[in-house]
Amino acid sequence: MTTAAAPARRLLIYGCSALGAAPEARPISFTHWSTASEARRRRSLQVAAASPLRPAKRSGKVLPLRASFWDSIKSGFLKDNTTQVVEPTSNFIEEEDTLPQEIILLESTQSDGTLEQIMFSSAGDVDAYDVQALCDKVGWPRRPLTKIAASLKNSYLVATLHSICRAPGSEENDEKILIGMARATSDHAFNATIWDVLVDPSYQGRGLGKALVEQLIRTLLQRDIGNITLFADNKVVDFYKNLGFEADPEGIKGMFWYPRY
């Protein structure tokens, strides 16, 4: 998913507890999702807008975005600062919780007549063993199952992509396979950081990673969280830029803590 000298001393330092050895000479960029870059590409956020949305008893409502995170930082830290952070007036009563969404992103019929649907869900219905298997497919280093389970449990939001296959004339339960996942941690008020964006290699190149991140952002915005960040491998920086993220906005740097011994 920020005058110049003063805020530089007050940057948020993003700590990282490495699972295993530290990456070897692999640049990681701090990227920040901004409302300005979103405005330049708002039309592209119509992915899956026409797809059928499973009905829920209650529906969320996107509130007007508040002043930007960095305006909030500057208004509190800089001397002689004239920036004012003004909360928008609204008579909208926020709901206590936002119901999970399930959206069919793609639907296709295979040569044998099997119907396959690719479904996005924000319900967090995922098993640690399935996540580990997905990590193996994309070539990520193995992580202890207990830590994978803990990371899922302690995440603010876990979004998934599942392949659901239904054989013609079959009365058996549909085959459901995890093919993508992303999760976000948050303070439940202002900030969220996206982690572990994964798509099964056999399903890559179909726009599913883009749709996964976009739907995750939409869900966070519906919960009135507008400052969204992530850390990106240098090979996928352009991918996230196309989704509205900015690398090192206004000179802001994401920083990792590593032991010096």
Short mmCIF file of C-alpha atoms in Angstrom, two decimals, residues 32-259:
data_model
loop_
_atom_site.label_atom_id
_atom_site.label_comp_id
_atom_site.label_asym_id
_atom_site.label_seq_id
_atom_site.Cartn_x
_atom_site.Cartn_y
_atom_site.Cartn_z
CA HIS A 32 1.20 3.71 -0.30
CA TRP A 33 -2.27 3.73 -1.85
CA SER A 34 -3.38 7.32 -2.37
CA THR A 35 -6.72 8.87 -3.21
CA ALA A 36 -5.00 11.02 -5.85
CA SER A 37 -3.73 8.05 -7.81
CA GLU A 38 -7.07 6.34 -7.30
CA ALA A 39 -8.85 9.25 -8.93
CA ARG A 40 -6.66 8.83 -12.03
CA ARG A 41 -7.79 5.26 -12.43
CA ARG A 42 -11.22 5.10 -10.86
CA ARG A 43 -12.80 3.84 -14.04
CA SER A 44 -10.60 0.75 -13.99
CA LEU A 45 -12.05 -0.21 -10.61
CA GLN A 46 -15.15 -1.50 -12.33
CA VAL A 47 -13.69 -5.03 -12.38
CA ALA A 48 -16.42 -7.43 -11.38
CA ALA A 49 -18.90 -4.57 -10.91
CA ALA A 50 -21.27 -6.28 -13.29
CA SER A 51 -20.71 -9.70 -11.71
CA PRO A 52 -23.54 -11.09 -9.58
CA LEU A 53 -23.16 -10.21 -5.91
CA ARG A 54 -24.66 -12.66 -3.50
CA PRO A 55 -27.34 -10.89 -1.48
CA ALA A 56 -26.77 -9.97 2.14
CA LYS A 57 -29.28 -8.82 4.70
CA ARG A 58 -27.41 -5.56 5.15
CA SER A 59 -25.13 -3.72 2.79
CA GLY A 60 -22.24 -1.42 3.52
CA LYS A 61 -22.02 2.16 2.31
CA VAL A 62 -18.85 3.92 1.23
CA LEU A 63 -18.33 7.02 3.32
CA PRO A 64 -16.58 10.16 2.03
CA LEU A 65 -12.83 9.82 2.47
CA ARG A 66 -11.30 11.86 5.24
CA ALA A 67 -8.29 14.10 4.87
CA SER A 68 -5.24 12.22 3.66
CA PHE A 69 -3.06 10.41 6.16
CA TRP A 70 -0.04 12.59 5.46
CA ASP A 71 -2.15 15.76 5.88
CA SER A 72 -3.09 14.38 9.27
CA ILE A 73 0.58 13.78 10.08
CA LYS A 74 1.62 17.26 8.96
CA SER A 75 -1.20 19.00 10.76
CA GLY A 76 0.00 17.52 14.02
CA PHE A 77 3.76 17.70 13.61
CA LEU A 78 4.83 20.70 11.57
CA LYS A 79 5.37 24.10 13.14
CA ASP A 80 3.39 27.03 11.70
CA ASN A 81 1.35 24.54 9.72
CA THR A 82 -1.91 25.81 8.29
CA THR A 83 -3.31 22.43 7.26
CA GLN A 84 -6.62 21.70 8.91
CA VAL A 85 -8.03 18.22 9.07
CA VAL A 86 -11.78 18.55 8.80
CA GLU A 87 -14.09 15.61 9.25
CA PRO A 88 -16.89 15.58 6.65
CA THR A 89 -20.38 16.07 8.01
CA SER A 90 -22.63 13.12 7.40
CA ASN A 91 -25.96 11.93 8.66
CA PHE A 92 -25.06 8.35 7.74
CA ILE A 93 -25.18 6.03 10.72
CA GLU A 94 -22.30 3.58 10.49
CA GLU A 95 -23.19 -0.02 10.99
CA GLU A 96 -21.54 -1.96 13.75
CA ASP A 97 -20.04 -4.40 11.29
CA THR A 98 -19.74 -4.98 7.57
CA LEU A 99 -21.01 -8.28 6.27
CA PRO A 100 -18.59 -10.39 4.22
CA GLN A 101 -18.97 -10.25 0.46
CA GLU A 102 -18.87 -13.06 -2.06
CA ILE A 103 -18.46 -12.10 -5.71
CA ILE A 104 -18.21 -14.32 -8.77
CA LEU A 105 -15.32 -12.86 -10.77
CA LEU A 106 -15.16 -15.37 -13.62
CA GLU A 107 -17.30 -18.21 -14.90
CA SER A 108 -16.41 -20.71 -17.60
CA THR A 109 -17.46 -24.11 -18.92
CA GLN A 110 -14.73 -26.67 -19.49
CA SER A 111 -14.60 -29.12 -22.39
CA ASP A 112 -16.19 -31.90 -20.30
CA GLY A 113 -19.09 -29.67 -19.35
CA THR A 114 -17.81 -28.86 -15.86
CA LEU A 115 -18.80 -25.36 -14.73
CA GLU A 116 -15.97 -23.45 -13.01
CA GLN A 117 -16.52 -20.27 -11.06
CA ILE A 118 -13.80 -18.07 -9.55
CA MET A 119 -15.20 -16.53 -6.38
CA PHE A 120 -13.82 -13.67 -4.29
CA SER A 121 -14.71 -13.71 -0.61
CA SER A 122 -13.88 -11.40 2.29
CA ALA A 123 -15.19 -13.87 4.86
CA GLY A 124 -11.73 -15.18 5.75
CA ASP A 125 -12.85 -18.79 5.29
CA VAL A 126 -9.44 -20.38 4.74
CA ASP A 127 -7.44 -23.21 6.28
CA ALA A 128 -3.77 -22.88 7.23
CA TYR A 129 -2.93 -26.10 5.36
CA ASP A 130 -4.48 -24.70 2.17
CA VAL A 131 -2.48 -21.49 2.57
CA GLN A 132 0.73 -23.48 3.02
CA ALA A 133 -0.03 -25.50 -0.12
CA LEU A 134 -0.63 -22.28 -2.06
CA CYS A 135 2.67 -20.84 -0.78
CA ASP A 136 4.41 -24.01 -1.99
CA LYS A 137 2.91 -23.57 -5.46
CA VAL A 138 4.23 -20.02 -5.81
CA GLY A 139 7.65 -21.00 -4.46
CA TRP A 140 7.59 -19.17 -1.14
CA PRO A 141 9.77 -20.46 1.72
CA ARG A 142 7.95 -22.76 4.11
CA ARG A 143 6.64 -21.17 7.28
CA PRO A 144 5.48 -23.00 10.41
CA LEU A 145 1.80 -23.91 10.26
CA THR A 146 1.25 -22.50 13.74
CA LYS A 147 2.48 -19.09 12.57
CA ILE A 148 0.39 -19.22 9.40
CA ALA A 149 -2.67 -19.97 11.52
CA ALA A 150 -1.81 -17.16 13.94
CA SER A 151 -1.32 -14.66 11.11
CA LEU A 152 -4.75 -15.52 9.68
CA LYS A 153 -6.43 -15.33 13.08
CA ASN A 154 -4.85 -11.97 13.93
CA SER A 155 -5.46 -10.33 10.56
CA TYR A 156 -8.08 -7.61 10.27
CA LEU A 157 -9.24 -8.91 6.90
CA VAL A 158 -8.51 -12.10 4.95
CA ALA A 159 -9.63 -12.18 1.31
CA THR A 160 -9.62 -15.32 -0.80
CA LEU A 161 -10.11 -16.57 -4.34
CA HIS A 162 -11.60 -20.04 -4.73
CA SER A 163 -12.12 -22.18 -7.80
CA ILE A 164 -15.52 -23.86 -7.51
CA CYS A 165 -16.16 -26.67 -9.99
CA ARG A 166 -19.49 -28.37 -10.56
CA ALA A 167 -19.73 -31.42 -12.80
CA PRO A 168 -22.82 -31.62 -15.05
CA GLY A 169 -25.60 -33.69 -13.49
CA SER A 170 -23.57 -34.29 -10.35
CA GLU A 171 -25.36 -34.30 -7.00
CA GLU A 172 -22.12 -34.29 -5.03
CA ASN A 173 -20.78 -31.21 -3.28
CA ASP A 174 -18.93 -28.72 -5.46
CA GLU A 175 -15.14 -29.00 -5.53
CA LYS A 176 -13.69 -25.88 -3.89
CA ILE A 177 -9.97 -25.12 -4.17
CA LEU A 178 -8.06 -22.12 -2.80
CA ILE A 179 -6.29 -20.38 -5.70
CA GLY A 180 -5.59 -16.93 -4.27
CA MET A 181 -5.32 -15.05 -1.00
CA ALA A 182 -4.41 -11.67 0.47
CA ARG A 183 -4.73 -10.37 4.00
CA ALA A 184 -4.57 -7.02 5.77
CA THR A 185 -3.64 -5.95 9.28
CA SER A 186 -5.11 -2.76 10.68
CA ASP A 187 -5.64 -0.50 13.68
CA HIS A 188 -9.38 -0.71 12.83
CA ALA A 189 -9.55 3.07 12.39
CA PHE A 190 -7.09 4.77 10.05
CA ASN A 191 -4.43 2.42 8.67
CA ALA A 192 -4.17 -0.96 7.00
CA THR A 193 -1.23 -2.86 5.51
CA ILE A 194 -1.70 -5.57 2.89
CA TRP A 195 0.33 -8.78 3.15
CA ASP A 196 0.76 -12.15 1.44
CA VAL A 197 -0.83 -11.51 -1.95
CA LEU A 198 -0.84 -14.96 -3.60
CA VAL A 199 -2.30 -16.38 -6.81
CA ASP A 200 -1.87 -19.97 -7.98
CA PRO A 201 0.59 -19.91 -10.95
CA SER A 202 -1.84 -21.93 -13.09
CA TYR A 203 -4.38 -19.10 -12.70
CA GLN A 204 -2.00 -16.17 -13.19
CA GLY A 205 -2.24 -13.94 -16.24
CA ARG A 206 -6.05 -13.72 -16.05
CA GLY A 207 -6.34 -10.51 -14.05
CA LEU A 208 -7.20 -12.32 -10.83
CA GLY A 209 -4.38 -10.76 -8.77
CA LYS A 210 -5.55 -7.31 -9.84
CA ALA A 211 -9.17 -8.11 -9.02
CA LEU A 212 -8.15 -9.59 -5.64
CA VAL A 213 -6.27 -6.47 -4.54
CA GLU A 214 -8.96 -4.12 -5.89
CA GLN A 215 -11.73 -5.92 -4.03
CA LEU A 216 -9.59 -5.94 -0.86
CA ILE A 217 -9.13 -2.17 -1.17
CA ARG A 218 -12.86 -1.70 -1.72
CA THR A 219 -13.62 -3.65 1.43
CA LEU A 220 -11.19 -1.54 3.47
CA LEU A 221 -12.68 1.68 2.09
CA GLN A 222 -16.18 0.47 2.97
CA ARG A 223 -14.90 0.18 6.53
CA ASP A 224 -13.66 3.80 6.35
CA ILE A 225 -9.96 2.90 6.32
CA GLY A 226 -8.24 5.12 3.77
CA ASN A 227 -4.50 4.87 4.48
CA ILE A 228 -3.50 1.58 2.81
CA THR A 229 0.11 0.44 2.50
CA LEU A 230 2.13 -2.60 1.51
CA PHE A 231 5.70 -3.75 0.93
CA ALA A 232 6.42 -4.90 -2.63
CA ASP A 233 9.22 -6.96 -4.12
CA ASN A 234 10.99 -4.92 -6.80
CA LYS A 235 9.63 -7.27 -9.47
CA VAL A 236 6.02 -6.33 -8.76
CA VAL A 237 6.31 -2.59 -8.04
CA ASP A 238 4.84 -1.71 -11.45
CA PHE A 239 1.94 -4.09 -10.83
CA TYR A 240 0.99 -2.20 -7.67
CA LYS A 241 1.58 1.20 -9.27
CA ASN A 242 -1.05 0.30 -11.85
CA LEU A 243 -3.43 -0.37 -8.98
CA GLY A 244 -2.97 3.13 -7.55
CA PHE A 245 -0.09 2.60 -5.12
CA GLU A 246 2.81 5.05 -5.01
CA ALA A 247 6.36 4.06 -4.09
CA ASP A 248 7.88 6.27 -1.36
CA PRO A 249 5.22 9.03 -1.59
CA GLU A 250 6.58 12.48 -0.74
CA GLY A 251 9.86 10.91 0.31
CA ILE A 252 8.27 8.66 2.92
CA LYS A 253 10.39 5.53 3.45
CA GLY A 254 9.34 2.17 4.79
CA MET A 255 12.03 0.86 7.11
CA PHE A 256 12.86 -2.65 8.27
CA TRP A 257 14.50 -3.43 11.59
CA TYR A 258 17.26 -6.04 11.48
CA PRO A 259 19.42 -7.13 14.45
#
